[in-house]
mmCIF file of C-alpha atoms in Angstrom:
data_model
loop_
_atom_site.group_PDB
_atom_site.id
_atom_site.type_symbol
_atom_site.label_atom_id
_atom_site.label_comp_id
_atom_site.label_asym_id
_atom_site.label_seq_id
_atom_site.Cartn_x
_atom_site.Cartn_y
_atom_site.Cartn_z
ATOM 1 C CA LEU O 1 68.051 73.009 122.704
ATOM 2 C CA GLY O 2 66.944 72.101 119.129
ATOM 3 C CA LYS O 3 65.956 74.702 117.502
ATOM 4 C CA LYS O 4 66.901 76.707 114.362
ATOM 5 C CA ILE O 5 66.633 79.967 114.115
ATOM 6 C CA SER O 6 64.255 80.664 112.042
ATOM 7 C CA ASP O 7 61.667 78.709 114.429
ATOM 8 C CA MET O 8 62.382 81.563 117.379
ATOM 9 C CA ASN O 9 60.558 84.562 115.200
ATOM 10 C CA LEU O 10 63.571 86.712 116.142
ATOM 11 C CA LYS O 11 63.225 90.074 114.908
ATOM 12 C CA PRO O 12 66.132 91.553 113.263
ATOM 13 C CA ARG O 13 67.290 95.340 115.794
ATOM 14 C CA LYS O 14 68.062 98.356 114.895
ATOM 15 C CA TYR O 15 71.041 99.900 115.993
ATOM 16 C CA SER O 16 71.402 103.804 116.155
ATOM 17 C CA HIS O 17 75.343 103.707 116.828
ATOM 18 C CA PHE O 18 78.020 101.795 115.718
ATOM 19 C CA GLY O 19 81.045 100.323 117.514
ATOM 20 C CA VAL O 20 84.307 99.683 115.876
ATOM 21 C CA LYS O 21 87.576 97.463 117.460
ATOM 22 C CA GLU O 22 90.775 97.928 117.491
ATOM 23 C CA SER O 23 93.275 95.851 118.381
ATOM 24 C CA VAL O 24 96.165 96.968 120.982
ATOM 25 C CA PHE O 25 99.959 96.675 120.103
ATOM 26 C CA PRO O 26 102.843 97.388 122.327
ATOM 27 C CA PHE O 27 104.895 99.211 119.971
ATOM 28 C CA TYR O 28 106.100 101.731 122.264
ATOM 29 C CA MET O 29 107.247 99.600 124.481
ATOM 30 C CA PHE O 30 109.817 98.928 121.575
ATOM 31 C CA GLN O 31 111.120 102.039 120.000
ATOM 32 C CA GLU O 32 113.788 100.617 117.945
ATOM 33 C CA VAL O 33 112.112 97.466 116.245
ATOM 34 C CA ASP O 34 110.348 98.275 112.745
ATOM 35 C CA PRO O 35 106.331 98.015 113.794
ATOM 36 C CA VAL O 36 105.322 95.637 110.735
ATOM 37 C CA LEU O 37 102.514 93.114 111.183
ATOM 38 C CA GLY O 38 103.501 90.154 110.669
ATOM 39 C CA PRO O 39 102.013 86.194 111.688
ATOM 40 C CA GLU O 40 104.226 85.943 115.018
ATOM 41 C CA MET O 41 102.646 89.379 116.183
ATOM 42 C CA ARG O 42 100.011 89.482 119.159
ATOM 43 C CA SER O 43 97.472 91.794 120.096
ATOM 44 C CA THR O 44 98.442 93.240 124.004
ATOM 45 C CA GLY O 45 94.123 93.474 123.767
ATOM 46 C CA GLU O 46 91.573 94.979 122.613
ATOM 47 C CA VAL O 47 89.819 97.996 122.699
ATOM 48 C CA MET O 48 86.300 98.872 121.278
ATOM 49 C CA GLY O 49 84.839 102.942 120.521
ATOM 50 C CA ILE O 50 81.064 103.559 120.494
ATOM 51 C CA ALA O 51 79.522 106.290 119.236
ATOM 52 C CA ASP O 52 76.506 108.234 117.387
ATOM 53 C CA SER O 53 78.850 107.780 114.026
ATOM 54 C CA PHE O 54 81.265 105.583 112.829
ATOM 55 C CA GLY O 55 83.374 108.309 112.127
ATOM 56 C CA LEU O 56 83.246 109.433 116.380
ATOM 57 C CA ALA O 57 83.422 105.723 117.054
ATOM 58 C CA TYR O 58 86.415 104.784 115.357
ATOM 59 C CA PHE O 59 87.858 108.257 116.681
ATOM 60 C CA LYS O 60 87.221 106.948 120.275
ATOM 61 C CA ALA O 61 88.523 103.079 119.132
ATOM 62 C CA GLN O 62 92.282 104.794 118.195
ATOM 63 C CA GLU O 63 92.275 107.205 121.234
ATOM 64 C CA ALA O 64 91.165 103.896 123.121
ATOM 65 C CA ALA O 65 94.728 102.158 121.245
ATOM 66 C CA ASN O 66 97.151 104.874 122.361
ATOM 67 C CA ALA O 67 96.764 105.978 118.497
ATOM 68 C CA LYS O 68 94.758 109.567 119.140
ATOM 69 C CA LEU O 69 93.666 111.123 115.925
ATOM 70 C CA PRO O 70 95.188 114.894 115.751
ATOM 71 C CA THR O 71 92.794 117.220 115.192
ATOM 72 C CA LYS O 72 94.935 119.844 113.502
ATOM 73 C CA GLY O 73 98.684 119.970 112.242
ATOM 74 C CA THR O 74 99.926 118.548 109.414
ATOM 75 C CA VAL O 75 99.202 115.320 107.656
ATOM 76 C CA LEU O 76 102.429 112.963 105.411
ATOM 77 C CA ILE O 77 101.090 111.996 102.593
ATOM 78 C CA THR O 78 102.782 109.337 100.508
ATOM 79 C CA VAL O 79 101.281 106.691 99.085
ATOM 80 C CA ALA O 80 102.052 103.612 96.029
ATOM 81 C CA ASP O 81 100.852 104.069 92.583
ATOM 82 C CA LYS O 82 98.252 101.024 93.303
ATOM 83 C CA ASP O 83 96.741 103.723 96.065
ATOM 84 C CA LYS O 84 96.573 106.632 94.204
ATOM 85 C CA LYS O 85 92.972 105.943 94.375
ATOM 86 C CA LYS O 86 89.956 108.873 94.130
ATOM 87 C CA ASN O 87 89.771 107.284 97.924
ATOM 88 C CA VAL O 88 92.712 109.333 98.957
ATOM 89 C CA ALA O 89 92.485 111.992 97.065
ATOM 90 C CA GLU O 90 88.864 112.558 99.200
ATOM 91 C CA ALA O 91 90.425 111.551 102.372
ATOM 92 C CA ALA O 92 93.046 114.352 101.727
ATOM 93 C CA ARG O 93 90.626 117.042 100.532
ATOM 94 C CA ARG O 94 88.661 115.840 104.062
ATOM 95 C CA LEU O 95 91.719 116.725 105.958
ATOM 96 C CA ARG O 96 92.339 119.968 103.944
ATOM 97 C CA LYS O 97 88.645 120.891 105.105
ATOM 98 C CA ILE O 98 89.035 120.527 108.767
ATOM 99 C CA GLY O 99 92.162 122.427 108.902
ATOM 100 C CA PHE O 100 95.099 120.544 107.834
ATOM 101 C CA ASN O 101 98.087 121.123 105.704
ATOM 102 C CA ILE O 102 99.692 118.344 103.790
ATOM 103 C CA PHE O 103 102.650 117.269 102.840
ATOM 104 C CA ALA O 104 103.204 115.068 99.616
ATOM 105 C CA THR O 105 105.937 113.161 97.998
ATOM 106 C CA GLU O 106 106.661 114.322 94.296
ATOM 107 C CA GLY O 107 104.968 110.763 93.136
ATOM 108 C CA THR O 108 101.266 111.507 95.845
ATOM 109 C CA LYS O 109 101.884 115.112 95.059
ATOM 110 C CA LYS O 110 100.671 115.278 91.138
ATOM 111 C CA PHE O 111 98.558 112.528 92.038
ATOM 112 C CA LEU O 112 96.944 115.053 94.349
ATOM 113 C CA ASP O 113 97.935 118.129 91.925
ATOM 114 C CA LYS O 114 95.277 116.703 89.846
ATOM 115 C CA HIS O 115 92.567 116.513 91.890
ATOM 116 C CA ASN O 116 93.077 119.577 92.799
ATOM 117 C CA VAL O 117 94.284 119.182 96.229
ATOM 118 C CA GLU O 118 97.019 121.541 97.668
ATOM 119 C CA ALA O 119 100.174 119.803 99.270
ATOM 120 C CA GLU O 120 103.402 121.017 99.508
ATOM 121 C CA LEU O 121 106.167 118.994 98.045
ATOM 122 C CA ILE O 122 109.038 117.085 101.069
ATOM 123 C CA LYS O 123 112.023 114.842 99.573
ATOM 124 C CA LYS O 124 111.786 110.955 100.840
ATOM 125 C CA MET O 125 114.872 110.238 103.050
ATOM 126 C CA HIS O 126 117.040 109.024 99.415
ATOM 127 C CA GLU O 127 116.574 112.281 97.676
ATOM 128 C CA GLY O 128 118.393 114.373 99.751
ATOM 129 C CA ARG O 129 117.093 117.115 103.003
ATOM 130 C CA PRO O 130 115.765 118.521 104.684
ATOM 131 C CA ASN O 131 113.430 115.267 104.080
ATOM 132 C CA ILE O 132 110.824 113.201 105.937
ATOM 133 C CA ILE O 133 112.669 112.518 108.646
ATOM 134 C CA ASP O 134 113.775 115.980 109.418
ATOM 135 C CA ALA O 135 110.184 117.477 109.357
ATOM 136 C CA ILE O 136 109.005 113.917 111.554
ATOM 137 C CA ASN O 137 112.143 115.123 114.343
ATOM 138 C CA ASN O 138 111.114 118.163 113.861
ATOM 139 C CA LYS O 139 107.983 117.947 115.096
ATOM 140 C CA GLU O 140 106.335 119.441 112.364
ATOM 141 C CA ILE O 141 103.795 116.378 111.400
ATOM 142 C CA THR O 142 101.032 115.293 113.305
ATOM 143 C CA LEU O 143 99.707 112.491 110.994
ATOM 144 C CA ILE O 144 101.015 109.878 108.866
ATOM 145 C CA ILE O 145 99.491 108.407 105.691
ATOM 146 C CA ASN O 146 102.030 105.697 104.152
ATOM 147 C CA THR O 147 101.260 102.807 101.865
ATOM 148 C CA PRO O 148 104.613 101.441 101.199
ATOM 149 C CA VAL O 149 106.075 99.771 97.740
ATOM 150 C CA GLY O 150 109.308 100.589 95.896
ATOM 151 C CA LYS O 151 113.278 100.128 95.810
ATOM 152 C CA HIS O 152 113.706 102.847 98.227
ATOM 153 C CA ALA O 153 110.313 101.791 100.012
ATOM 154 C CA ALA O 154 112.056 99.064 102.605
ATOM 155 C CA TYR O 155 114.201 101.859 103.359
ATOM 156 C CA ASP O 156 112.752 104.595 104.019
ATOM 157 C CA ASP O 157 109.221 103.568 105.341
ATOM 158 C CA SER O 158 111.540 101.738 108.302
ATOM 159 C CA TYR O 159 112.884 105.118 109.087
ATOM 160 C CA ILE O 160 109.724 106.334 108.672
ATOM 161 C CA ARG O 161 107.843 104.119 111.082
ATOM 162 C CA LYS O 162 110.515 103.897 113.544
ATOM 163 C CA SER O 163 110.220 107.709 113.567
ATOM 164 C CA ALA O 164 106.003 107.657 114.054
ATOM 165 C CA ILE O 165 106.497 105.251 116.967
ATOM 166 C CA LYS O 166 109.278 107.515 118.655
ATOM 167 C CA TYR O 167 107.246 110.505 118.320
ATOM 168 C CA LYS O 168 104.121 108.661 118.841
ATOM 169 C CA ILE O 169 101.824 110.715 115.396
ATOM 170 C CA PRO O 170 99.058 108.331 114.096
ATOM 171 C CA TYR O 171 100.245 105.735 111.630
ATOM 172 C CA ILE O 172 97.589 104.498 108.693
ATOM 173 C CA THR O 173 98.944 102.145 106.471
ATOM 174 C CA THR O 174 95.665 101.718 103.944
ATOM 175 C CA PRO O 175 93.015 104.148 101.690
ATOM 176 C CA ALA O 176 90.755 102.998 103.815
ATOM 177 C CA ALA O 177 91.916 104.238 107.159
ATOM 178 C CA ALA O 178 92.846 107.096 105.593
ATOM 179 C CA ILE O 179 88.463 107.872 104.970
ATOM 180 C CA ALA O 180 87.913 106.786 107.766
ATOM 181 C CA ALA O 181 90.412 108.968 110.339
ATOM 182 C CA ALA O 182 89.616 111.998 107.875
ATOM 183 C CA GLU O 183 85.511 110.954 109.073
ATOM 184 C CA GLY O 184 86.851 110.390 112.342
ATOM 185 C CA ILE O 185 88.261 114.014 113.354
ATOM 186 C CA LYS O 186 85.754 115.794 111.356
ATOM 187 C CA SER O 187 83.111 114.006 113.933
ATOM 188 C CA TYR O 188 85.245 114.670 116.414
ATOM 189 C CA LEU O 189 85.657 118.295 116.151
ATOM 190 C CA GLU O 190 81.686 118.677 115.634
ATOM 191 C CA ASN O 191 80.535 116.784 118.936
ATOM 192 C CA LYS O 192 83.970 116.526 120.544
ATOM 193 C CA GLY O 193 83.655 112.700 121.404
ATOM 194 C CA ASP O 194 79.614 112.907 123.331
ATOM 195 C CA VAL O 195 80.383 110.366 126.080
ATOM 196 C CA LYS O 196 77.081 107.836 127.091
ATOM 197 C CA SER O 197 76.311 104.900 129.087
ATOM 198 C CA LEU O 198 76.113 101.816 127.724
ATOM 199 C CA GLN O 199 72.575 101.446 129.455
ATOM 200 C CA GLU O 200 71.877 104.921 127.789
ATOM 201 C CA TYR O 201 72.722 102.971 124.082
ATOM 202 C CA HIS O 202 71.021 99.586 124.635
ATOM 203 C CA SER O 203 67.953 101.962 125.583
ATOM 204 C CA GLU O 204 67.920 102.869 121.877
ATOM 205 C CA ILE O 205 67.781 99.096 120.448
ATOM 206 C CA THR O 206 64.399 98.917 118.659
#
């Protein structure tokens, strides 16, 4: 006691593994409630994924939080103008490269077209049918990337979120998480979720 950390001659340690922590929310227990996070929301706990790569650690964390990422199928991408940046295009490109098909709403499809990422046009709810909700109900979509904003967003996106909960479809709301998800799925397909004990991870710390 009474000593400074600088006096202890502690050497920085090198870690060869990554850890990703994720909060767990009881959304699947209340399927009719719009799963929008607010200051009054409380998680039912936290989980962590550990692996030799960030992508695989992220994949494990999502699986532990009851939001396991798919390894095939179709991704719905509908993002706000403020999020139409290179990282969203890169996430879409990575998902296409590992075999996913992409549905995109009009504005997002135009954005992806500019970045040479192939996507199929899908209608929003207020644009007619068949639309996003029809595709979700028909189990055509396995992953959703959605950053809502705009006049009809509150209405459309509320139904998208509720449908995602009902059918247990992973729902991503930030460009950073979209990149992490693409990296995670790729890492899982390459490594199939290799398991190591905590003792093994600890022994690798130098």
